[in-house]
Amino acid sequence: MSRSPSRRPLGQLEAEVLAALAALGGAARTAELVARLDGEPAYTTVNTVLHRLHEKGFVSRARVGRHYLYRLAVDESELVADRMHEHLRHANDPVNVLNRFVRTLSSEEARHLREMLKGSGGGG
């Protein structure tokens, strides 16, 4: 997914819905996603978010009976990386933000980060 200058960052509920879909690893109905989300937002709210995500191309859907089954249409790691980059872009002091972020990594996460930085920067 390449970032377009006109694309707005994902809202919090959109990000949570995408994360719930990714965690399921397959297709899900709106009701299944509502049950997985913190605070159990209204069915209609989640349905509206899914409709928007479909229009933006983040999810695909297939009608099964009276309902849609939704699945991710993009790579979750790319979505999360884009959100992280967006936060850094808006930070007054991005170096300090990165420093604080790195200090909160688990030892395993820090080890993976060191390996990626030593290599070509690729991974995932």
mmCIF file of N, CA and C in Angstrom:
data_model
loop_
_atom_site.group_PDB
_atom_site.id
_atom_site.type_symbol
_atom_site.label_atom_id
_atom_site.label_comp_id
_atom_site.label_asym_id
_atom_site.label_seq_id
_atom_site.Cartn_x
_atom_site.Cartn_y
_atom_site.Cartn_z
ATOM 1 N N MET A 1 0.845 -1.171 0.000
ATOM 2 C CA MET A 1 0.000 0.000 0.000
ATOM 3 C C MET A 1 0.888 1.231 0.000
ATOM 4 N N SER A 2 0.882 1.982 -1.021
ATOM 5 C CA SER A 2 1.681 3.201 -1.066
ATOM 6 C C SER A 2 0.856 4.353 -0.527
ATOM 7 N N ARG A 3 1.522 5.202 0.222
ATOM 8 C CA ARG A 3 0.808 6.315 0.842
ATOM 9 C C ARG A 3 0.543 7.394 -0.184
ATOM 10 N N SER A 4 -0.671 7.845 -0.185
ATOM 11 C CA SER A 4 -1.060 8.946 -1.049
ATOM 12 C C SER A 4 -1.172 10.181 -0.173
ATOM 13 N N PRO A 5 -0.736 11.345 -0.636
ATOM 14 C CA PRO A 5 -0.785 12.540 0.189
ATOM 15 C C PRO A 5 -2.191 12.873 0.662
ATOM 16 N N SER A 6 -3.219 12.476 -0.081
ATOM 17 C CA SER A 6 -4.575 12.833 0.307
ATOM 18 C C SER A 6 -5.194 11.816 1.268
ATOM 19 N N ARG A 7 -4.551 10.657 1.473
ATOM 20 C CA ARG A 7 -5.107 9.645 2.359
ATOM 21 C C ARG A 7 -4.925 10.055 3.810
ATOM 22 N N ARG A 8 -6.029 10.092 4.545
ATOM 23 C CA ARG A 8 -5.959 10.431 5.958
ATOM 24 C C ARG A 8 -5.577 9.202 6.762
ATOM 25 N N PRO A 9 -4.913 9.399 7.898
ATOM 26 C CA PRO A 9 -4.547 8.245 8.713
ATOM 27 C C PRO A 9 -5.802 7.550 9.240
ATOM 28 N N LEU A 10 -5.659 6.266 9.529
ATOM 29 C CA LEU A 10 -6.778 5.503 10.051
ATOM 30 C C LEU A 10 -7.189 6.001 11.419
ATOM 31 N N GLY A 11 -8.493 5.997 11.668
ATOM 32 C CA GLY A 11 -9.006 6.323 12.989
ATOM 33 C C GLY A 11 -8.752 5.162 13.939
ATOM 34 N N GLN A 12 -8.910 5.420 15.229
ATOM 35 C CA GLN A 12 -8.642 4.403 16.239
ATOM 36 C C GLN A 12 -9.518 3.170 16.050
ATOM 37 N N LEU A 13 -10.822 3.358 15.853
ATOM 38 C CA LEU A 13 -11.703 2.201 15.700
ATOM 39 C C LEU A 13 -11.390 1.448 14.411
ATOM 40 N N GLU A 14 -11.063 2.172 13.350
ATOM 41 C CA GLU A 14 -10.669 1.506 12.104
ATOM 42 C C GLU A 14 -9.448 0.619 12.351
ATOM 43 N N ALA A 15 -8.464 1.154 13.065
ATOM 44 C CA ALA A 15 -7.245 0.391 13.359
ATOM 45 C C ALA A 15 -7.572 -0.839 14.209
ATOM 46 N N GLU A 16 -8.465 -0.690 15.174
ATOM 47 C CA GLU A 16 -8.840 -1.820 16.027
ATOM 48 C C GLU A 16 -9.575 -2.896 15.235
ATOM 49 N N VAL A 17 -10.447 -2.480 14.328
ATOM 50 C CA VAL A 17 -11.173 -3.437 13.494
ATOM 51 C C VAL A 17 -10.193 -4.198 12.600
ATOM 52 N N LEU A 18 -9.250 -3.483 11.999
ATOM 53 C CA LEU A 18 -8.248 -4.142 11.156
ATOM 54 C C LEU A 18 -7.402 -5.113 11.967
ATOM 55 N N ALA A 19 -7.028 -4.730 13.186
ATOM 56 C CA ALA A 19 -6.229 -5.616 14.045
ATOM 57 C C ALA A 19 -7.032 -6.862 14.418
ATOM 58 N N ALA A 20 -8.320 -6.698 14.695
ATOM 59 C CA ALA A 20 -9.173 -7.839 15.034
ATOM 60 C C ALA A 20 -9.290 -8.786 13.836
ATOM 61 N N LEU A 21 -9.439 -8.222 12.645
ATOM 62 C CA LEU A 21 -9.500 -9.048 11.434
ATOM 63 C C LEU A 21 -8.184 -9.804 11.236
ATOM 64 N N ALA A 22 -7.079 -9.115 11.443
ATOM 65 C CA ALA A 22 -5.766 -9.756 11.288
ATOM 66 C C ALA A 22 -5.601 -10.886 12.299
ATOM 67 N N ALA A 23 -6.049 -10.671 13.527
ATOM 68 C CA ALA A 23 -5.922 -11.689 14.572
ATOM 69 C C ALA A 23 -6.739 -12.933 14.236
ATOM 70 N N LEU A 24 -7.861 -12.733 13.566
ATOM 71 C CA LEU A 24 -8.690 -13.876 13.177
ATOM 72 C C LEU A 24 -8.038 -14.687 12.061
ATOM 73 N N GLY A 25 -7.221 -14.021 11.253
ATOM 74 C CA GLY A 25 -6.507 -14.712 10.194
ATOM 75 C C GLY A 25 -7.382 -15.209 9.057
ATOM 76 N N GLY A 26 -8.594 -14.751 8.984
ATOM 77 C CA GLY A 26 -9.494 -15.180 7.916
ATOM 78 C C GLY A 26 -10.634 -14.190 7.789
ATOM 79 N N ALA A 27 -11.766 -14.690 7.385
ATOM 80 C CA ALA A 27 -12.932 -13.837 7.189
ATOM 81 C C ALA A 27 -13.778 -13.798 8.456
ATOM 82 N N ALA A 28 -14.479 -12.680 8.640
ATOM 83 C CA ALA A 28 -15.334 -12.528 9.816
ATOM 84 C C ALA A 28 -16.548 -11.682 9.473
ATOM 85 N N ARG A 29 -17.637 -11.951 10.177
ATOM 86 C CA ARG A 29 -18.843 -11.125 10.079
ATOM 87 C C ARG A 29 -18.727 -9.975 11.072
ATOM 88 N N THR A 30 -19.543 -8.982 10.881
ATOM 89 C CA THR A 30 -19.544 -7.811 11.766
ATOM 90 C C THR A 30 -19.727 -8.228 13.217
ATOM 91 N N ALA A 31 -20.667 -9.107 13.493
ATOM 92 C CA ALA A 31 -20.947 -9.517 14.875
ATOM 93 C C ALA A 31 -19.727 -10.158 15.531
ATOM 94 N N GLU A 32 -18.962 -10.933 14.773
ATOM 95 C CA GLU A 32 -17.754 -11.560 15.318
ATOM 96 C C GLU A 32 -16.725 -10.507 15.699
ATOM 97 N N LEU A 33 -16.632 -9.455 14.904
ATOM 98 C CA LEU A 33 -15.681 -8.388 15.197
ATOM 99 C C LEU A 33 -16.129 -7.563 16.397
ATOM 100 N N VAL A 34 -17.422 -7.286 16.501
ATOM 101 C CA VAL A 34 -17.943 -6.531 17.650
ATOM 102 C C VAL A 34 -17.547 -7.231 18.943
ATOM 103 N N ALA A 35 -17.681 -8.539 18.973
ATOM 104 C CA ALA A 35 -17.369 -9.311 20.180
ATOM 105 C C ALA A 35 -15.893 -9.271 20.533
ATOM 106 N N ARG A 36 -15.019 -9.047 19.553
ATOM 107 C CA ARG A 36 -13.576 -9.027 19.786
ATOM 108 C C ARG A 36 -13.044 -7.651 20.156
ATOM 109 N N LEU A 37 -13.828 -6.612 19.969
ATOM 110 C CA LEU A 37 -13.357 -5.247 20.197
ATOM 111 C C LEU A 37 -13.588 -4.819 21.637
ATOM 112 N N ASP A 38 -12.634 -4.087 22.193
ATOM 113 C CA ASP A 38 -12.776 -3.561 23.549
ATOM 114 C C ASP A 38 -13.986 -2.654 23.633
ATOM 115 N N GLY A 39 -14.742 -2.813 24.699
ATOM 116 C CA GLY A 39 -15.891 -1.961 24.928
ATOM 117 C C GLY A 39 -17.105 -2.341 24.101
ATOM 118 N N GLU A 40 -16.980 -3.362 23.269
ATOM 119 C CA GLU A 40 -18.050 -3.825 22.393
ATOM 120 C C GLU A 40 -18.859 -2.668 21.808
ATOM 121 N N PRO A 41 -18.284 -1.963 20.840
ATOM 122 C CA PRO A 41 -19.013 -0.862 20.203
ATOM 123 C C PRO A 41 -20.271 -1.385 19.513
ATOM 124 N N ALA A 42 -21.186 -0.498 19.198
ATOM 125 C CA ALA A 42 -22.445 -0.885 18.580
ATOM 126 C C ALA A 42 -22.209 -1.590 17.245
ATOM 127 N N TYR A 43 -23.026 -2.567 16.964
ATOM 128 C CA TYR A 43 -22.968 -3.310 15.709
ATOM 129 C C TYR A 43 -22.994 -2.356 14.524
ATOM 130 N N THR A 44 -23.908 -1.377 14.572
ATOM 131 C CA THR A 44 -24.036 -0.446 13.446
ATOM 132 C C THR A 44 -22.773 0.390 13.269
ATOM 133 N N THR A 45 -22.104 0.727 14.362
ATOM 134 C CA THR A 45 -20.864 1.500 14.283
ATOM 135 C C THR A 45 -19.776 0.687 13.589
ATOM 136 N N VAL A 46 -19.620 -0.558 14.000
ATOM 137 C CA VAL A 46 -18.603 -1.425 13.399
ATOM 138 C C VAL A 46 -18.939 -1.693 11.937
ATOM 139 N N ASN A 47 -20.225 -1.868 11.647
ATOM 140 C CA ASN A 47 -20.647 -2.089 10.264
ATOM 141 C C ASN A 47 -20.299 -0.879 9.392
ATOM 142 N N THR A 48 -20.501 0.321 9.919
ATOM 143 C CA THR A 48 -20.155 1.542 9.190
ATOM 144 C C THR A 48 -18.652 1.621 8.965
ATOM 145 N N VAL A 49 -17.866 1.286 9.983
ATOM 146 C CA VAL A 49 -16.405 1.292 9.858
ATOM 147 C C VAL A 49 -15.972 0.290 8.790
ATOM 148 N N LEU A 50 -16.558 -0.897 8.797
ATOM 149 C CA LEU A 50 -16.215 -1.905 7.796
ATOM 150 C C LEU A 50 -16.569 -1.429 6.388
ATOM 151 N N HIS A 51 -17.696 -0.770 6.257
ATOM 152 C CA HIS A 51 -18.089 -0.222 4.951
ATOM 153 C C HIS A 51 -17.050 0.794 4.472
ATOM 154 N N ARG A 52 -16.606 1.680 5.380
ATOM 155 C CA ARG A 52 -15.586 2.679 5.022
ATOM 156 C C ARG A 52 -14.263 2.010 4.656
ATOM 157 N N LEU A 53 -13.881 1.010 5.438
ATOM 158 C CA LEU A 53 -12.633 0.303 5.159
ATOM 159 C C LEU A 53 -12.696 -0.408 3.809
ATOM 160 N N HIS A 54 -13.871 -0.907 3.459
ATOM 161 C CA HIS A 54 -14.045 -1.532 2.152
ATOM 162 C C HIS A 54 -13.901 -0.487 1.046
ATOM 163 N N GLU A 55 -14.518 0.668 1.231
ATOM 164 C CA GLU A 55 -14.408 1.745 0.228
ATOM 165 C C GLU A 55 -12.969 2.211 0.058
ATOM 166 N N LYS A 56 -12.185 2.191 1.144
ATOM 167 C CA LYS A 56 -10.785 2.618 1.093
ATOM 168 C C LYS A 56 -9.869 1.517 0.556
ATOM 169 N N GLY A 57 -10.395 0.308 0.407
ATOM 170 C CA GLY A 57 -9.603 -0.792 -0.115
ATOM 171 C C GLY A 57 -8.809 -1.563 0.923
ATOM 172 N N PHE A 58 -9.085 -1.338 2.204
ATOM 173 C CA PHE A 58 -8.363 -2.035 3.260
ATOM 174 C C PHE A 58 -8.923 -3.426 3.534
ATOM 175 N N VAL A 59 -10.216 -3.623 3.255
ATOM 176 C CA VAL A 59 -10.834 -4.935 3.437
ATOM 177 C C VAL A 59 -11.600 -5.308 2.176
ATOM 178 N N SER A 60 -11.720 -6.604 1.971
ATOM 179 C CA SER A 60 -12.584 -7.101 0.904
ATOM 180 C C SER A 60 -13.782 -7.738 1.594
ATOM 181 N N ARG A 61 -14.839 -7.943 0.831
ATOM 182 C CA ARG A 61 -16.017 -8.564 1.435
ATOM 183 C C ARG A 61 -16.726 -9.438 0.408
ATOM 184 N N ALA A 62 -17.403 -10.439 0.939
ATOM 185 C CA ALA A 62 -18.183 -11.345 0.109
ATOM 186 C C ALA A 62 -19.509 -11.585 0.820
ATOM 187 N N ARG A 63 -20.591 -11.480 0.080
ATOM 188 C CA ARG A 63 -21.907 -11.690 0.680
ATOM 189 C C ARG A 63 -22.131 -13.178 0.887
ATOM 190 N N VAL A 64 -22.548 -13.527 2.095
ATOM 191 C CA VAL A 64 -22.930 -14.888 2.443
ATOM 192 C C VAL A 64 -24.285 -14.784 3.117
ATOM 193 N N GLY A 65 -25.318 -15.169 2.411
ATOM 194 C CA GLY A 65 -26.670 -15.002 2.939
ATOM 195 C C GLY A 65 -27.005 -13.523 3.036
ATOM 196 N N ARG A 66 -27.425 -13.108 4.211
ATOM 197 C CA ARG A 66 -27.797 -11.708 4.423
ATOM 198 C C ARG A 66 -26.637 -10.861 4.940
ATOM 199 N N HIS A 67 -25.500 -11.481 5.181
ATOM 200 C CA HIS A 67 -24.371 -10.781 5.785
ATOM 201 C C HIS A 67 -23.173 -10.779 4.851
ATOM 202 N N TYR A 68 -22.224 -9.912 5.178
ATOM 203 C CA TYR A 68 -20.940 -9.907 4.492
ATOM 204 C C TYR A 68 -19.907 -10.582 5.372
ATOM 205 N N LEU A 69 -18.981 -11.270 4.732
ATOM 206 C CA LEU A 69 -17.773 -11.747 5.392
ATOM 207 C C LEU A 69 -16.657 -10.820 4.951
ATOM 208 N N TYR A 70 -15.945 -10.257 5.908
ATOM 209 C CA TYR A 70 -14.861 -9.316 5.631
ATOM 210 C C TYR A 70 -13.533 -9.985 5.879
ATOM 211 N N ARG A 71 -12.528 -9.602 5.075
ATOM 212 C CA ARG A 71 -11.159 -10.059 5.308
ATOM 213 C C ARG A 71 -10.196 -8.944 4.917
ATOM 214 N N LEU A 72 -8.996 -8.977 5.508
ATOM 215 C CA LEU A 72 -7.989 -7.971 5.180
ATOM 216 C C LEU A 72 -7.633 -8.037 3.706
ATOM 217 N N ALA A 73 -7.493 -6.881 3.091
ATOM 218 C CA ALA A 73 -7.081 -6.811 1.689
ATOM 219 C C ALA A 73 -5.686 -6.213 1.576
ATOM 220 N N VAL A 74 -5.065 -5.936 2.725
ATOM 221 C CA VAL A 74 -3.735 -5.328 2.769
ATOM 222 C C VAL A 74 -2.902 -6.040 3.832
ATOM 223 N N ASP A 75 -1.607 -5.783 3.820
ATOM 224 C CA ASP A 75 -0.682 -6.364 4.788
ATOM 225 C C ASP A 75 -0.752 -5.577 6.099
ATOM 226 N N GLU A 76 -1.068 -6.282 7.192
ATOM 227 C CA GLU A 76 -1.200 -5.617 8.486
ATOM 228 C C GLU A 76 0.091 -4.907 8.899
ATOM 229 N N SER A 77 1.251 -5.517 8.652
ATOM 230 C CA SER A 77 2.507 -4.894 9.080
ATOM 231 C C SER A 77 2.712 -3.556 8.377
ATOM 232 N N GLU A 78 2.288 -3.463 7.133
ATOM 233 C CA GLU A 78 2.413 -2.206 6.409
ATOM 234 C C GLU A 78 1.491 -1.137 6.994
ATOM 235 N N LEU A 79 0.272 -1.553 7.377
ATOM 236 C CA LEU A 79 -0.667 -0.603 7.990
ATOM 237 C C LEU A 79 -0.112 -0.042 9.296
ATOM 238 N N VAL A 80 0.411 -0.926 10.135
ATOM 239 C CA VAL A 80 0.941 -0.494 11.434
ATOM 240 C C VAL A 80 2.162 0.392 11.236
ATOM 241 N N ALA A 81 3.043 0.007 10.324
ATOM 242 C CA ALA A 81 4.226 0.825 10.049
ATOM 243 C C ALA A 81 3.815 2.206 9.546
ATOM 244 N N ASP A 82 2.801 2.269 8.693
ATOM 245 C CA ASP A 82 2.309 3.564 8.207
ATOM 246 C C ASP A 82 1.784 4.426 9.355
ATOM 247 N N ARG A 83 1.064 3.792 10.299
ATOM 248 C CA ARG A 83 0.537 4.554 11.452
ATOM 249 C C ARG A 83 1.688 5.075 12.310
ATOM 250 N N MET A 84 2.707 4.233 12.527
ATOM 251 C CA MET A 84 3.857 4.661 13.315
ATOM 252 C C MET A 84 4.559 5.837 12.634
ATOM 253 N N HIS A 85 4.737 5.730 11.333
ATOM 254 C CA HIS A 85 5.388 6.800 10.579
ATOM 255 C C HIS A 85 4.574 8.093 10.662
ATOM 256 N N GLU A 86 3.269 7.970 10.578
ATOM 257 C CA GLU A 86 2.390 9.145 10.658
ATOM 258 C C GLU A 86 2.545 9.840 12.014
ATOM 259 N N HIS A 87 2.604 9.055 13.082
ATOM 260 C CA HIS A 87 2.796 9.646 14.416
ATOM 261 C C HIS A 87 4.145 10.353 14.512
ATOM 262 N N LEU A 88 5.188 9.734 13.983
ATOM 263 C CA LEU A 88 6.509 10.369 14.004
ATOM 264 C C LEU A 88 6.521 11.658 13.198
ATOM 265 N N ARG A 89 5.843 11.636 12.077
ATOM 266 C CA ARG A 89 5.801 12.813 11.199
ATOM 267 C C ARG A 89 5.173 14.015 11.911
ATOM 268 N N HIS A 90 4.235 13.755 12.801
ATOM 269 C CA HIS A 90 3.543 14.846 13.488
ATOM 270 C C HIS A 90 4.171 15.193 14.842
ATOM 271 N N ALA A 91 5.160 14.434 15.255
ATOM 272 C CA ALA A 91 5.793 14.692 16.555
ATOM 273 C C ALA A 91 6.710 15.910 16.468
ATOM 274 N N ASN A 92 6.716 16.700 17.514
ATOM 275 C CA ASN A 92 7.603 17.853 17.591
ATOM 276 C C ASN A 92 9.057 17.407 17.682
ATOM 277 N N ASP A 93 9.295 16.300 18.382
ATOM 278 C CA ASP A 93 10.656 15.781 18.572
ATOM 279 C C ASP A 93 10.665 14.283 18.246
ATOM 280 N N PRO A 94 10.709 13.935 16.954
ATOM 281 C CA PRO A 94 10.617 12.520 16.581
ATOM 282 C C PRO A 94 11.755 11.667 17.133
ATOM 283 N N VAL A 95 12.944 12.231 17.321
ATOM 284 C CA VAL A 95 14.063 11.460 17.865
ATOM 285 C C VAL A 95 13.758 11.039 19.298
ATOM 286 N N ASN A 96 13.200 11.936 20.081
ATOM 287 C CA ASN A 96 12.829 11.609 21.459
ATOM 288 C C ASN A 96 11.710 10.563 21.475
ATOM 289 N N VAL A 97 10.763 10.666 20.552
ATOM 290 C CA VAL A 97 9.682 9.680 20.463
ATOM 291 C C VAL A 97 10.266 8.302 20.159
ATOM 292 N N LEU A 98 11.177 8.238 19.190
ATOM 293 C CA LEU A 98 11.821 6.963 18.864
ATOM 294 C C LEU A 98 12.597 6.406 20.056
ATOM 295 N N ASN A 99 13.301 7.284 20.753
ATOM 296 C CA ASN A 99 14.063 6.869 21.924
ATOM 297 C C ASN A 99 13.136 6.253 22.972
ATOM 298 N N ARG A 100 12.042 6.928 23.253
ATOM 299 C CA ARG A 100 11.094 6.399 24.249
ATOM 300 C C ARG A 100 10.477 5.081 23.777
ATOM 301 N N PHE A 101 10.157 5.004 22.498
ATOM 302 C CA PHE A 101 9.582 3.775 21.955
ATOM 303 C C PHE A 101 10.557 2.610 22.114
ATOM 304 N N VAL A 102 11.811 2.820 21.723
ATOM 305 C CA VAL A 102 12.810 1.754 21.782
ATOM 306 C C VAL A 102 13.021 1.304 23.228
ATOM 307 N N ARG A 103 12.982 2.236 24.170
ATOM 308 C CA ARG A 103 13.178 1.867 25.575
ATOM 309 C C ARG A 103 12.029 1.026 26.120
ATOM 310 N N THR A 104 10.869 1.026 25.440
ATOM 311 C CA THR A 104 9.741 0.223 25.922
ATOM 312 C C THR A 104 9.679 -1.158 25.266
ATOM 313 N N LEU A 105 10.594 -1.447 24.330
ATOM 314 C CA LEU A 105 10.593 -2.740 23.661
ATOM 315 C C LEU A 105 11.012 -3.851 24.617
ATOM 316 N N SER A 106 10.429 -5.012 24.422
ATOM 317 C CA SER A 106 10.872 -6.177 25.184
ATOM 318 C C SER A 106 12.275 -6.539 24.710
ATOM 319 N N SER A 107 12.974 -7.388 25.465
ATOM 320 C CA SER A 107 14.324 -7.768 25.052
ATOM 321 C C SER A 107 14.287 -8.501 23.711
ATOM 322 N N GLU A 108 13.260 -9.285 23.468
ATOM 323 C CA GLU A 108 13.123 -9.989 22.189
ATOM 324 C C GLU A 108 12.895 -8.998 21.045
ATOM 325 N N GLU A 109 12.009 -8.021 21.260
ATOM 326 C CA GLU A 109 11.755 -7.005 20.228
ATOM 327 C C GLU A 109 13.014 -6.193 19.939
ATOM 328 N N ALA A 110 13.747 -5.846 20.999
ATOM 329 C CA ALA A 110 14.991 -5.078 20.832
ATOM 330 C C ALA A 110 16.020 -5.887 20.047
ATOM 331 N N ARG A 111 16.095 -7.181 20.315
ATOM 332 C CA ARG A 111 17.019 -8.052 19.593
ATOM 333 C C ARG A 111 16.667 -8.074 18.107
ATOM 334 N N HIS A 112 15.382 -8.207 17.787
ATOM 335 C CA HIS A 112 14.951 -8.199 16.380
ATOM 336 C C HIS A 112 15.274 -6.865 15.714
ATOM 337 N N LEU A 113 15.053 -5.790 16.432
ATOM 338 C CA LEU A 113 15.350 -4.467 15.878
ATOM 339 C C LEU A 113 16.842 -4.325 15.588
ATOM 340 N N ARG A 114 17.694 -4.750 16.535
ATOM 341 C CA ARG A 114 19.143 -4.691 16.304
ATOM 342 C C ARG A 114 19.535 -5.496 15.069
ATOM 343 N N GLU A 115 18.962 -6.700 14.921
ATOM 344 C CA GLU A 115 19.267 -7.544 13.766
ATOM 345 C C GLU A 115 18.860 -6.854 12.459
ATOM 346 N N MET A 116 17.677 -6.211 12.462
ATOM 347 C CA MET A 116 17.216 -5.526 11.252
ATOM 348 C C MET A 116 18.111 -4.334 10.923
ATOM 349 N N LEU A 117 18.528 -3.599 11.939
ATOM 350 C CA LEU A 117 19.378 -2.426 11.718
ATOM 351 C C LEU A 117 20.778 -2.816 11.236
ATOM 352 N N LYS A 118 21.279 -3.957 11.698
ATOM 353 C CA LYS A 118 22.591 -4.436 11.251
ATOM 354 C C LYS A 118 22.543 -4.915 9.816
ATOM 355 N N GLY A 119 21.398 -5.491 9.439
ATOM 356 C CA GLY A 119 21.253 -6.036 8.081
ATOM 357 C C GLY A 119 20.878 -4.935 7.102
ATOM 358 N N SER A 120 20.174 -5.306 6.098
ATOM 359 C CA SER A 120 19.814 -4.365 5.033
ATOM 360 C C SER A 120 18.613 -3.499 5.411
ATOM 361 N N GLY A 121 18.089 -3.661 6.619
ATOM 362 C CA GLY A 121 16.916 -2.885 7.005
ATOM 363 C C GLY A 121 15.642 -3.595 6.627
ATOM 364 N N GLY A 122 15.752 -4.715 5.944
ATOM 365 C CA GLY A 122 14.563 -5.471 5.547
ATOM 366 C C GLY A 122 14.080 -6.317 6.686
ATOM 367 N N GLY A 123 13.086 -7.069 6.411
ATOM 368 C CA GLY A 123 12.512 -7.963 7.416
ATOM 369 C C GLY A 123 11.028 -7.988 7.253
ATOM 370 N N GLY A 124 10.415 -9.010 7.894
ATOM 371 C CA GLY A 124 8.968 -9.140 7.873
ATOM 372 C C GLY A 124 8.403 -9.570 6.594
#
